CSV table of C-alpha atoms in Angstrom, one decimal:
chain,number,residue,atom,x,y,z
A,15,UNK,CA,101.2,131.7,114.4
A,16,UNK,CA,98.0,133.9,115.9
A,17,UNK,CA,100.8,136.5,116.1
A,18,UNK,CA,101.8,136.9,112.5
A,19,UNK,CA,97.8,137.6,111.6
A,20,UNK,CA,96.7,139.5,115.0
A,21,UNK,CA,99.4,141.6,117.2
A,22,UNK,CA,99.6,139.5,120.9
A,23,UNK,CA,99.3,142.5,123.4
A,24,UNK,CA,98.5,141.3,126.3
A,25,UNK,CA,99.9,139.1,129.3
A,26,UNK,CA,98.6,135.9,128.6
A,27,UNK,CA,98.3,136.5,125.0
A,28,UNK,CA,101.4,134.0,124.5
A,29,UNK,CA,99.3,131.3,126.7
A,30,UNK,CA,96.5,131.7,124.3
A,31,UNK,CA,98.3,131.2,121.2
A,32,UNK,CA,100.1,128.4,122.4
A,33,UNK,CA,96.6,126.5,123.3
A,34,UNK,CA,95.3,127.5,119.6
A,35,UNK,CA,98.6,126.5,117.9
A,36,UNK,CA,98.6,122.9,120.3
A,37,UNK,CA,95.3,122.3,118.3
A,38,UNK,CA,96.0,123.0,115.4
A,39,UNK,CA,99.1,120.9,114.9
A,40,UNK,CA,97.1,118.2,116.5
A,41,UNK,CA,94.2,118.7,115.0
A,42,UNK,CA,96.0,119.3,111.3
A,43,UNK,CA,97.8,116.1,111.4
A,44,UNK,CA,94.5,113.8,112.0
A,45,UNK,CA,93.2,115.8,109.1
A,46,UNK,CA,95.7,115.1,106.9
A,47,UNK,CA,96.7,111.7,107.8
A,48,UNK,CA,92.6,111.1,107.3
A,49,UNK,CA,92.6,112.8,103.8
A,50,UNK,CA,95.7,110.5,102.9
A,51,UNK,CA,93.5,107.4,104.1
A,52,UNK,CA,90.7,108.6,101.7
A,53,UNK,CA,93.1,109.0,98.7
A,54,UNK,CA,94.9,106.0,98.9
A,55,UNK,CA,92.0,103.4,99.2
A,56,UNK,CA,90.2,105.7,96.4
A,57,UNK,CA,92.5,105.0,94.5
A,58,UNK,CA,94.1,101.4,95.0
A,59,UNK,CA,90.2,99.9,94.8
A,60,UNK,CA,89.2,102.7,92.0
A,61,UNK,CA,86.3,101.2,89.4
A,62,UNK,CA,89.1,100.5,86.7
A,63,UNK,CA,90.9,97.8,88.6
A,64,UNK,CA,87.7,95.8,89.3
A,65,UNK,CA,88.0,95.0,93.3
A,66,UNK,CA,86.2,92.6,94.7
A,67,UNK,CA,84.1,93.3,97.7
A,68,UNK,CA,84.3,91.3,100.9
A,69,UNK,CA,82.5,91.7,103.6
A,70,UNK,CA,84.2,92.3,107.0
A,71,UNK,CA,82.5,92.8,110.5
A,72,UNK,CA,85.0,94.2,112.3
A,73,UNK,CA,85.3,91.4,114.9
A,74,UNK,CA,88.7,90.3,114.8
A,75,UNK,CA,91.6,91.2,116.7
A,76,UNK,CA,93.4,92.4,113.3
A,77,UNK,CA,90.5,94.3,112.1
A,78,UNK,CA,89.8,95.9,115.5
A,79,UNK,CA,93.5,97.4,116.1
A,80,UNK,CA,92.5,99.7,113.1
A,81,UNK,CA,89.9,100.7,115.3
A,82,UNK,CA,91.4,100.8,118.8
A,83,UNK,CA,94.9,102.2,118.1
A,84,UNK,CA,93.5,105.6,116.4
A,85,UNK,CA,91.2,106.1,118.7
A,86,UNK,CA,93.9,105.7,122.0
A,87,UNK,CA,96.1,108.0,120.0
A,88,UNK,CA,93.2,110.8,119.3
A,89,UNK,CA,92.6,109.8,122.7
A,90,UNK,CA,96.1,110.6,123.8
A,91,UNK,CA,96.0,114.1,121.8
A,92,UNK,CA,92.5,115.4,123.6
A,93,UNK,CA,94.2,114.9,127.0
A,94,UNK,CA,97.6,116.9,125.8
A,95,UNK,CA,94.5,119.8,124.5
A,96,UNK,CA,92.5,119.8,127.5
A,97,UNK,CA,96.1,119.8,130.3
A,98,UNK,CA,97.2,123.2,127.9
A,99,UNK,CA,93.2,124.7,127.5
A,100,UNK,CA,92.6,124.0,131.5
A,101,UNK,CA,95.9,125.1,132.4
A,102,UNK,CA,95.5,129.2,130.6
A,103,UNK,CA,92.1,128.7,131.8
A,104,UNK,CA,92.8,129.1,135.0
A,105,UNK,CA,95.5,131.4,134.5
A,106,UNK,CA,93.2,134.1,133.1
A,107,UNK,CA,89.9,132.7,135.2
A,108,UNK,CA,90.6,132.0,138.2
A,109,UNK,CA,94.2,133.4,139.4
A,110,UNK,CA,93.6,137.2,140.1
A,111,UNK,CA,97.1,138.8,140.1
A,112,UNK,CA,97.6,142.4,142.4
A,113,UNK,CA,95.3,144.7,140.9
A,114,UNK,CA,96.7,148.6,139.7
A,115,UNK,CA,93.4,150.2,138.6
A,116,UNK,CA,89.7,149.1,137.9
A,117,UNK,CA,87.9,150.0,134.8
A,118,UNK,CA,84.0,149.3,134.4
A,119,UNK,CA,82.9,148.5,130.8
A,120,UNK,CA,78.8,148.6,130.3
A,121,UNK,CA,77.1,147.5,126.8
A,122,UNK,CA,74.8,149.1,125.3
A,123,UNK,CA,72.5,149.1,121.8
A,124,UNK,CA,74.9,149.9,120.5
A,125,UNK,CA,77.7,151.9,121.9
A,126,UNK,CA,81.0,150.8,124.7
A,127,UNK,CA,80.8,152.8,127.7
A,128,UNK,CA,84.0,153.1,129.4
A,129,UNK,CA,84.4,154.8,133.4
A,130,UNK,CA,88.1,155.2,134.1
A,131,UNK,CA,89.1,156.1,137.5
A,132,UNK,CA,90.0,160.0,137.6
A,133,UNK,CA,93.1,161.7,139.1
A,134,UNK,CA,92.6,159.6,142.1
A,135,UNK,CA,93.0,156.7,140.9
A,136,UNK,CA,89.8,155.5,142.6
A,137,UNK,CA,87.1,153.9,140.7
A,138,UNK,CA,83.4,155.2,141.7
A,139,UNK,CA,84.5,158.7,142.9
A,140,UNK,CA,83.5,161.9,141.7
A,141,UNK,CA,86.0,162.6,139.3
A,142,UNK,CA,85.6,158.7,137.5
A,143,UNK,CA,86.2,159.9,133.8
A,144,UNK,CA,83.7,158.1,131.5
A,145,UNK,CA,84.0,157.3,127.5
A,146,UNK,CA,81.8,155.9,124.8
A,147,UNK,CA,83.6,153.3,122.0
A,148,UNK,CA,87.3,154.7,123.8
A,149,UNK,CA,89.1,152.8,126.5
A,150,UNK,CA,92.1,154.1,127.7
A,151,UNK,CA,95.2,151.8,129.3
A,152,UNK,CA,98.6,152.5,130.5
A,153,UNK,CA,100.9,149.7,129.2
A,154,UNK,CA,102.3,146.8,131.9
A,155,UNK,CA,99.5,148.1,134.3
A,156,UNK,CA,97.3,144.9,135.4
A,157,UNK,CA,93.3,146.4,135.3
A,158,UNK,CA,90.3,144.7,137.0
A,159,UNK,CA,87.2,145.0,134.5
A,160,UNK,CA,83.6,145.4,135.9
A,161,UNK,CA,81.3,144.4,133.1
A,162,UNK,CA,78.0,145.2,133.0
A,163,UNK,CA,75.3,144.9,130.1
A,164,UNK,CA,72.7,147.4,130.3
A,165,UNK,CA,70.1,145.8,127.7
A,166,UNK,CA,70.5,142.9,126.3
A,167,UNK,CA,73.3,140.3,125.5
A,168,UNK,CA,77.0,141.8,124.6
A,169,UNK,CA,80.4,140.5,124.0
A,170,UNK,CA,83.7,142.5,125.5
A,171,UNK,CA,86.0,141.3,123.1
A,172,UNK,CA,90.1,142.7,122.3
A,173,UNK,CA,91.7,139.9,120.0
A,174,UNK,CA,94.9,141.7,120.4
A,175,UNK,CA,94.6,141.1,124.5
A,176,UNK,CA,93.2,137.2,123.6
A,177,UNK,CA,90.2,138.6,125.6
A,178,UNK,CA,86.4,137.7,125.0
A,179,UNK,CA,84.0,138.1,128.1
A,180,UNK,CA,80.1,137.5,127.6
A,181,UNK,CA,78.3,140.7,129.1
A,182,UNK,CA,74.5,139.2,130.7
A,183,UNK,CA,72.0,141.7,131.6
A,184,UNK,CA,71.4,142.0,135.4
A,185,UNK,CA,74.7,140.8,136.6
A,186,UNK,CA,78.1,142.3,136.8
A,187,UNK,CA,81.2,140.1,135.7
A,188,UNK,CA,84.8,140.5,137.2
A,189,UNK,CA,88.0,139.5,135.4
A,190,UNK,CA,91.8,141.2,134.8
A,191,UNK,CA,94.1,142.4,131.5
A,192,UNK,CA,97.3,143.5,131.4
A,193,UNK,CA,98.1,145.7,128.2
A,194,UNK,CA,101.8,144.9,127.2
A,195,UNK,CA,102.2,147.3,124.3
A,196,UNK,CA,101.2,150.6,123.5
A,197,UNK,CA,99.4,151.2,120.4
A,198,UNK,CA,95.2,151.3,119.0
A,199,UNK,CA,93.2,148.2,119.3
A,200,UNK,CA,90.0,147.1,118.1
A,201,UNK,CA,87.4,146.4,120.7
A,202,UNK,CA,83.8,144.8,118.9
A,203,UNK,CA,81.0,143.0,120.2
A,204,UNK,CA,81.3,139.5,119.5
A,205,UNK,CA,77.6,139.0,120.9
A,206,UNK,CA,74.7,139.1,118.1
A,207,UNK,CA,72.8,141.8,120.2
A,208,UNK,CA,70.2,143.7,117.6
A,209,UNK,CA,70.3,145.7,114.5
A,210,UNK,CA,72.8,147.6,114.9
A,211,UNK,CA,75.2,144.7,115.8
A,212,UNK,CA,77.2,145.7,112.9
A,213,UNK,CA,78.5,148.8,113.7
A,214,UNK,CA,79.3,148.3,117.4
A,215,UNK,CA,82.7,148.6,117.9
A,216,UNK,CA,85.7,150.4,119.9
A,217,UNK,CA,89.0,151.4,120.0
A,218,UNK,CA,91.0,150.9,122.8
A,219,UNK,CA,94.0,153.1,123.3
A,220,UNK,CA,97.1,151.5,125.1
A,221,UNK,CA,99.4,154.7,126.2
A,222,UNK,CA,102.5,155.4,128.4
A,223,UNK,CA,101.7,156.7,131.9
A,224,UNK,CA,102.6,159.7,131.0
A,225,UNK,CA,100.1,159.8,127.6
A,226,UNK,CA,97.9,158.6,129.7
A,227,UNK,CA,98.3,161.6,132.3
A,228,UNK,CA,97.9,164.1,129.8
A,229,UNK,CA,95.1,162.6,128.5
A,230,UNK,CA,93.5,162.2,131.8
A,231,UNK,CA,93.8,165.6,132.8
A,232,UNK,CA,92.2,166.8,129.3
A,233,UNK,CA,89.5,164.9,130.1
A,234,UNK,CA,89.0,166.3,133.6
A,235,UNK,CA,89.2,169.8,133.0
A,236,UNK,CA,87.0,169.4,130.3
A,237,UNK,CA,84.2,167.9,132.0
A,238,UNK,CA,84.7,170.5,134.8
A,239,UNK,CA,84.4,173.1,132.3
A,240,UNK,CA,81.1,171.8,130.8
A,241,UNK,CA,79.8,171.7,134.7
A,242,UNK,CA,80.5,175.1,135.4
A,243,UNK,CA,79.0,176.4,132.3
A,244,UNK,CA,76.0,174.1,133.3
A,245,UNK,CA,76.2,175.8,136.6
A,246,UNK,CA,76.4,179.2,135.5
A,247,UNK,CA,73.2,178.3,133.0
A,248,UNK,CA,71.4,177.8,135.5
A,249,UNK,CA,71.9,180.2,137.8
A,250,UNK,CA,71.7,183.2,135.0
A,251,UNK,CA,67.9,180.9,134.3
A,252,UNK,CA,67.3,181.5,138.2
A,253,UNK,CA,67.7,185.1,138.4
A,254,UNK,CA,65.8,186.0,135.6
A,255,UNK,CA,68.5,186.7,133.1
């Protein structure tokens, strides 16, 4: 169902769909069968036929199994919900699967900033590569997230991944994703965090390892070409030039 309105591209995207469509169904047919309900006595004791009223307090066995049956079978339908929610719960919360690469994500007022591990493959070395509103995956490679907030309140969010993870000022959050097709994604803040709320968003960019390569390597020798300029600025400043 969620897949016919948002592309599923993650791992557990399936798991998250099935929970949303479990409640749905569920959900859909105590709705309707409620709404029937409604319609029919509206209709069978409508003003035109004249019912009579009688009081009834609910106190005998007859009356009470309209009252005890629904509510064991609503009953019956929160337990199927909660074994499906608890069980991809866990699955995405609490079962870390054999990390490939780390990624940290920071929010900020009102911008996504990405640091991707460099050639190395090593995040937190010199060569991280880091990205504002651009996140950069290779496909069927499972990524460890290190999110940080760096103001106030922000949302990580990628409906096509079935991903939302609240970013809190002060503390850094760990979870995994695992990109299963290439292609551009959407990445907003699901977080009310200020004015420009609005216009927070990303993209996030799921390549082949070798589009990723090449991208990488852009990157790299771009930012080493802005440091030696930097370098050489400074140097022509120190001798006078």
């Amino acid at each position: 169902m969620m897949e016919s309105l948002i592309h599923a591209a993650s791992s557990y995207a399936g798991q998250i769909d099935q929970v949303i469509l479990v409640i749905t169904v569920l959900s859909g047919f105590w709705l309707l069968l409620a709404e029937a309900v409604l319609f029919y006595f509206v209709l069978k004791f409508r003003r035109s036929r004249s019912p009579k009223a009688e009081y009834i307090t609910g106190e005998t066995k007859e009356q009470m199994k309209w009252i005890h049956w629904p509510h064991n079978l609503v009953l019956v339908c929160d337990i199927v919900i909660l074994v499906f929610a608890v069980k991809a719960w866990y699955h995405v919360k609490q079962e870390m699967p054999p990390i490939d690469e780390e990624v940290k994500v920071v929010g900020h007022q009102w911008a996504w900033e990405f640091v991707h591990a460099g050639l190395d493959g090593k995040l937190g070395t010199d060569d991280d590569v880091a990205t504002v509103d651009e996140l950069h995956l290779v496909v069927d490679k499972t990524y460890k997230f290190k999110l940080e907030a760096a103001d106030v309140l922000h949302s990580f969010s990628i409906p096509a991944f079935r991903f939302k993870q609240d970013a809190v000022p002060g503390r850094q959050i760990t979870g995994w994703f695992k990109p299963t097709k290439t292609g551009q994604y959407d990445v907003p803040c699901s977080q009310m965090c200020g004015i420009g709320h609005g216009i927070m968003g990303g993209q996030v960019y799921v390549q082949t390892a070798d589009e990723y390569r090449q991208w990488l390597e852009k990157k790299t020798a771009k930012s080493a070409a802005v440091s030696v300029k930097g370098v050489d600025r400074i140097a022509m400043n120190r001798g006078g030039i």
